[in-house]
Amino acid sequence: MIERIGVDTGGTFTDVVTSSGQVLKLLSTPADPAEAVLAGVAVLGRAHTVAHGTTVATNTLLERRGGRVALLATAGHTDVIEIARQVRPSLYDPFADRPVPLVARHRRFDVPGRLDAAGREIEPVGALPEVGECDAAAVVLLHADRNSAHEVAVAAQLRAAGIDVTASHEVSPEFREYERTVTTVANAYLRPPCRRYLLRLAAAAPEVLVMTSAGGLFSLKEAADRPVALLLSGPAGGVLAASAAAVAAGYPDAITLDMGGTSTDVCLIRGGRPEPAAEREVAGLPIRMPSLDVHTIGAGGGSIARIDPGGALVVGPESAGAAPGPACYGRGGRWPTVTDANVVAGRIPAGLSFPGIGILDAGAARTALAGAGVAAEAVLAVVNANMVRALRRVSVERGVDPTGLALVAFGGAGPLHACALADALGMPVVVVPPRAGVASAAGLLAAPRQVDLARSWPRPLDHQGARQAAAELAASASSRLAGAALAAVEVEARFDCRYAGQSHELSVASIDGFDAEHRRRNGFARSDTAVEVIALRAAARTPSPVVLADLPDPCGRDGVVVGPAVIAEADCTIWVATGWTARVGGGGAWVLTC
């Protein structure tokens, strides 16, 4: 029996990597994503543990295919989910629409009872309304982040009636009523379809673990209970693999570039650790859950190129996906894509065989581009410009100079574009990890078991109390790693801080380090202004038994390659541009320099 298998499901391919170094890449099955996962595991053999990264939660939210949710909120606060913040999606566009709330107004119900801002009871919980037919219920009561008693009572009554319930204190016990409401509702909305999908995976192995947005694994049951924690599940595995590759190659400060068939994900790595985030926006909705600070755009190998009504060339975010896929796949695709442009431009060699597809059809790629009236080099220039903006988003806009960073390129398409992107940002080094085309699945192999906890801190200026409470929260997170030897648990605490009078905070490892982080991110610090601590975070991790550096080299990389040149590997293609040279570096990565 294989010890461990990592399986990453993307929009185009499902990638499988085993702890013995076997690699499999097969087309995803969008109509039933579990089909490709189970098929991939079956091909490679029975495993003790399957570690899985999934896009099911994300796609369910994007496509609005979740359950019918009833929202029960403190009387007078049921419309918080729609009132939101005074932020417009497009500042100067009066016709821009906000995302439609996940719960229609007729499914929102007032709950009698009230707590004050300190969590003290003003009015006890009264009789609950009839919620009617629903697939799940979300319970979000005012100030439940300070005192969960009212939510516990309401949830117990609903569960006794056979209703699937998500209560805010169980998912996002933090202040900010709008964000807490949206996160809780999203969890309730995702639970019915995600539970069905996840329970199907139970047949894959005796133990199935699922990647969270925060870069750790938890059980199938936990994933089914908290699917909102899976919204960045897919990209997180790749970030872990890329950060390990960057460190092994000698570049602990880097930006990861994961370009697959449908999207591109980027993340800043500092000191060998991915940047964390307390909140991410998904489908226009603020999801307040621990996550890696991954920024995603609709730019992938399958991104469709077209001329818009104004005559401009646009690439993405629409994708040809796995079915029919790019025209060069020979599966009926008629739209020109980024992959077709790379084929026509000679960056993907003629006659190259793709896993699960066979020999690419260069003629079909040329026909698709000509039919749309677009040139291959123009398509590549536009998609590269889109990715440069994403890379600037996680570096320049965060106060980090990209010229001091390496670009870690992976995914099936990432290494094809890396040199151009590095040139645009003045980045002197590109690192292409081993197994670059299946790096997200490899990252799942080496991902830790992890517990993430958060809580609001009600005494902002009590720094000593905050440090003590953070230590207690970290101990609580550690204790939840059932069966783990205490000596093997790594614990990390963080503090959400801001200057008094500010409305937004930064997450820092040390309260004393807030001034420096604020200066880096915003260009200034206010050392004479009181620092408030408004939330505490803790993560506890136990390491995976698999170390990526110990896996056998799948490609036998060797030698020096001077650009312009193509390096064709089993799972990805690397374009070494003019002026760049590729050498094998630490950890078996290709290190490209100019």
XYZ file of N, CA and C in Angstrom, residues 369-489:
363
model
N -6.668 30.938 -34.040
C -6.167 32.311 -33.907
C -6.527 33.150 -35.132
N -6.339 32.572 -36.307
C -6.655 33.317 -37.530
C -8.137 33.623 -37.611
N -8.967 32.669 -37.201
C -10.411 32.878 -37.259
C -10.884 34.008 -36.364
N -10.196 34.216 -35.258
C -10.571 35.293 -34.341
C -9.860 36.595 -34.675
N -8.945 36.543 -35.644
C -8.227 37.749 -36.038
C -7.238 38.231 -34.995
N -6.591 37.284 -34.298
C -5.627 37.658 -33.263
C -4.292 36.981 -33.549
N -3.204 37.642 -33.173
C -1.854 37.114 -33.371
C -1.360 36.464 -32.087
N -0.570 35.402 -32.234
C -0.087 34.656 -31.072
C 0.710 35.553 -30.120
N 1.646 36.347 -30.651
C 2.476 37.191 -29.786
C 1.639 38.234 -29.056
N 0.574 38.722 -29.703
C -0.298 39.703 -29.051
C -1.060 39.062 -27.890
N -1.528 37.839 -28.088
C -2.233 37.123 -27.013
C -1.305 36.945 -25.818
N -0.060 36.540 -26.086
C 0.897 36.324 -24.998
C 1.222 37.638 -24.293
N 1.325 38.727 -25.048
C 1.613 40.029 -24.429
C 0.489 40.464 -23.496
N -0.763 40.238 -23.909
C -1.900 40.657 -23.081
C -2.001 39.822 -21.805
N -1.874 38.502 -21.947
C -1.986 37.668 -20.751
C -0.818 37.930 -19.810
N 0.375 38.222 -20.364
C 1.510 38.565 -19.509
C 1.260 39.868 -18.753
N 0.666 40.837 -19.418
C 0.353 42.104 -18.745
C -0.620 41.879 -17.594
N -1.586 41.000 -17.787
C -2.524 40.682 -16.704
C -1.794 40.071 -15.509
N -0.836 39.190 -15.789
C -0.121 38.530 -14.700
C 0.870 39.473 -14.021
N 1.453 40.397 -14.769
C 2.331 41.392 -14.156
C 1.557 42.212 -13.126
N 0.325 42.590 -13.465
C -0.491 43.345 -12.494
C -0.739 42.527 -11.236
N -0.961 41.219 -11.394
C -1.177 40.364 -10.228
C 0.084 40.287 -9.369
N 1.253 40.169 -10.011
C 2.512 40.105 -9.265
C 2.786 41.419 -8.539
N 2.461 42.531 -9.156
C 2.620 43.831 -8.492
C 1.673 43.950 -7.302
N 0.517 43.332 -7.436
C -0.483 43.407 -6.357
C 0.061 42.825 -5.047
N 0.842 41.742 -5.135
C 1.331 41.095 -3.907
C 2.747 41.543 -3.545
N 3.327 42.455 -4.311
C 4.684 42.922 -4.001
C 4.710 44.444 -3.880
N 4.713 45.146 -4.982
C 4.810 46.602 -4.960
C 3.714 47.221 -4.107
N 2.481 46.739 -4.262
C 1.367 47.303 -3.494
C 1.421 46.913 -2.014
N 2.305 46.002 -1.644
C 2.508 45.635 -0.237
C 3.810 46.224 0.308
N 4.427 47.126 -0.452
C 5.657 47.745 0.006
C 6.891 46.888 -0.176
N 6.858 45.909 -1.082
C 7.986 45.002 -1.306
C 8.524 45.214 -2.718
N 9.839 45.426 -2.830
C 10.493 45.635 -4.119
C 10.700 44.282 -4.804
N 10.062 44.031 -5.934
C 10.192 42.716 -6.588
C 11.593 42.452 -7.132
N 12.416 43.496 -7.305
C 13.751 43.264 -7.855
C 14.652 42.502 -6.886
N 14.236 42.372 -5.647
C 14.997 41.583 -4.684
C 14.432 40.200 -4.467
N 13.485 39.779 -5.315
C 12.795 38.506 -5.140
C 13.042 37.572 -6.316
N 12.913 36.279 -6.054
C 12.884 35.286 -7.127
C 11.440 35.028 -7.520
N 11.229 34.625 -8.754
C 9.907 34.231 -9.227
C 9.889 32.706 -9.328
N 9.033 32.067 -8.548
C 8.932 30.606 -8.553
C 7.760 30.232 -9.442
N 8.060 29.669 -10.616
C 7.042 29.417 -11.634
C 6.721 27.930 -11.711
N 5.434 27.621 -11.681
C 5.015 26.227 -11.767
C 3.602 26.180 -12.316
N 2.976 24.988 -12.245
C 1.742 24.778 -12.983
C 2.107 24.426 -14.412
N 1.155 23.904 -15.147
C 1.451 23.475 -16.501
C 1.924 24.587 -17.404
N 1.483 25.841 -17.140
C 1.797 26.949 -18.044
C 2.728 27.988 -17.444
N 2.916 28.004 -16.120
C 3.710 29.037 -15.481
C 5.114 29.207 -16.042
N 5.887 28.106 -16.229
C 7.257 28.254 -16.733
C 7.355 28.755 -18.166
N 6.262 28.746 -18.914
C 6.272 29.288 -20.265
C 6.319 30.814 -20.262
N 5.828 31.432 -19.217
C 5.670 32.891 -19.176
C 6.614 33.561 -18.180
N 7.345 32.762 -17.390
C 8.077 33.306 -16.254
C 9.156 34.309 -16.653
N 9.927 34.033 -17.708
C 11.005 34.944 -18.083
C 10.467 36.324 -18.469
N 9.375 36.350 -19.231
C 8.794 37.628 -19.638
C 8.290 38.412 -18.428
N 7.676 37.722 -17.477
C 7.157 38.392 -16.292
C 8.295 38.908 -15.415
N 9.341 38.098 -15.256
C 10.490 38.529 -14.458
C 11.165 39.740 -15.112
N 11.293 39.717 -16.437
C 11.862 40.873 -17.137
C 11.041 42.138 -16.870
N 9.731 42.018 -16.920
C 8.862 43.182 -16.754
C 8.994 43.807 -15.375
N 9.301 42.991 -14.358
C 9.383 43.486 -12.991
C 10.819 43.625 -12.494
N 11.795 43.350 -13.355
C 13.182 43.468 -12.940
C 13.616 42.395 -11.966
N 12.962 41.249 -12.001
C 13.323 40.143 -11.111
C 14.436 39.339 -11.765
N 15.561 39.132 -11.082
C 16.736 38.547 -11.740
C 16.762 37.036 -11.813
N 15.849 36.358 -11.091
C 15.922 34.907 -10.980
C 14.533 34.295 -11.139
N 14.463 33.187 -11.883
C 13.261 32.362 -11.969
C 13.618 30.966 -11.475
N 12.823 30.425 -10.589
C 13.016 29.071 -10.077
C 11.856 28.205 -10.575
N 12.182 27.096 -11.224
C 11.164 26.139 -11.673
C 11.357 24.854 -10.872
N 10.466 24.544 -9.930
C 10.673 23.391 -9.049
C 10.611 22.063 -9.797
N 11.161 21.008 -9.217
C 10.899 19.670 -9.753
C 9.395 19.399 -9.732
N 8.925 18.607 -10.704
C 7.492 18.304 -10.793
C 6.672 19.595 -10.875
N 7.167 20.583 -11.635
C 6.511 21.896 -11.673
C 5.069 21.814 -12.142
N 4.786 20.928 -13.095
C 3.432 20.839 -13.628
C 2.433 20.241 -12.669
N 2.928 19.556 -11.640
C 2.034 18.943 -10.644
C 2.436 19.397 -9.237
N 2.974 20.613 -9.141
C 3.506 21.095 -7.862
C 2.438 21.190 -6.783
N 1.211 21.543 -7.158
C 0.160 21.651 -6.141
C -0.129 20.298 -5.505
N -0.150 19.237 -6.314
C -0.358 17.900 -5.765
C 0.830 17.475 -4.908
N 2.045 17.827 -5.351
C 3.229 17.503 -4.548
C 3.204 18.248 -3.223
N 2.765 19.505 -3.258
C 2.665 20.274 -2.022
C 1.705 19.658 -1.028
N 0.660 19.028 -1.521
C -0.289 18.347 -0.640
C 0.369 17.187 0.096
N 1.286 16.500 -0.575
C 2.001 15.400 0.066
C 2.740 15.876 1.312
N 3.327 17.066 1.210
C 4.184 17.574 2.281
C 3.466 18.546 3.206
N 2.159 18.717 3.031
C 1.419 19.673 3.859
C 1.221 19.142 5.274
N 1.228 20.009 6.269
C 1.045 19.580 7.657
C -0.429 19.425 8.008
N -0.698 18.615 9.028
C -2.004 18.710 9.684
C -2.014 20.031 10.425
N -3.143 20.723 10.411
C -3.138 22.079 10.970
C -4.487 22.434 11.585
N -4.426 23.169 12.680
C -5.609 23.740 13.322
C -5.402 25.244 13.407
N -6.377 26.020 12.935
C -6.329 27.477 12.988
C -7.473 27.990 13.856
N -7.163 28.879 14.789
C -8.162 29.460 15.672
C -8.022 30.984 15.658
N -9.130 31.668 15.884
C -9.126 33.128 15.970
C -10.162 33.572 16.997
N -9.944 34.724 17.578
C -10.930 35.303 18.487
C -10.736 36.802 18.547
N -11.827 37.523 18.771
C -11.740 38.960 18.984
C -11.078 39.231 20.333
N -10.362 40.351 20.421
C -9.752 40.753 21.685
C -10.459 42.012 22.174
N -11.196 41.926 23.295
C -12.067 43.025 23.719
C -11.351 44.174 24.414
N -10.059 44.013 24.736
C -9.333 45.073 25.456
C -8.142 45.511 24.593
N -8.375 46.387 23.625
C -7.372 46.702 22.602
C -6.027 47.183 23.136
N -5.999 47.900 24.257
C -4.751 48.464 24.742
C -4.066 47.598 25.793
N -4.652 46.464 26.113
C -4.057 45.549 27.091
C -3.140 44.575 26.353
N -1.926 45.017 26.072
C -1.004 44.209 25.284
C -0.536 42.973 26.037
N -0.276 43.129 27.336
C 0.182 41.982 28.101
C -0.903 40.910 28.161
N -2.141 41.350 28.379
C -3.254 40.402 28.376
C -3.424 39.728 27.033
N -3.197 40.491 25.943
C -3.315 39.922 24.598
C -2.262 38.846 24.366
N -1.048 39.102 24.831
C 0.007 38.100 24.661
C -0.329 36.822 25.427
N -0.852 36.982 26.642
C -1.206 35.806 27.435
C -2.360 35.048 26.787
N -3.368 35.796 26.310
C -4.516 35.159 25.660
C -4.110 34.464 24.372
N -3.158 35.048 23.632
C -2.680 34.423 22.397
C -1.960 33.116 22.707
N -1.193 33.101 23.799
C -0.513 31.868 24.201
C -1.529 30.789 24.566
N -2.606 31.186 25.237
C -3.653 30.227 25.596
C -4.373 29.725 24.343
N -4.594 30.620 23.380
C -5.244 30.214 22.133
C -4.350 29.237 21.374
N -3.052 29.494 21.378
C -2.119 28.594 20.712
C -2.118 27.222 21.381
N -2.185 27.202 22.709
C -2.238 25.927 23.424
C -3.516 25.172 23.086
N -4.620 25.916 22.938
C -5.886 25.284 22.572
C -5.811 24.687 21.169
N -5.185 25.424 20.243
C -5.020 24.905 18.879
C -4.174 23.635 18.890
N -3.112 23.647 19.687
C -2.239 22.477 19.771
C -2.978 21.257 20.302
N -3.825 21.481 21.302
C -4.533 20.356 21.923
C -5.530 19.712 20.975
N -5.951 20.454 19.936
C -6.941 19.914 19.000
C -6.322 18.997 17.953
N -5.012 18.949 17.893
C -4.363 18.013 16.968
C -4.331 16.644 17.619
N -5.445 15.976 17.575
C -5.615 14.694 18.266
C -4.569 13.689 17.809
N -3.960 13.011 18.781
C -3.026 11.944 18.479
C -1.633 12.405 18.134
N -1.402 13.722 18.069
C -0.066 14.208 17.713
C 0.811 14.271 18.956
N 2.056 13.876 18.797
C 3.003 14.005 19.907
C 3.282 15.487 20.123
N 3.201 15.929 21.367
C 3.326 17.349 21.667
C 4.635 17.929 21.135
N 5.726 17.134 21.195
C 7.025 17.627 20.761
C 7.049 17.915 19.262
N 6.124 17.316 18.513
C 6.126 17.488 17.056
C 5.228 18.623 16.597
N 4.586 19.303 17.521
C 3.646 20.350 17.160
C 4.364 21.696 17.094
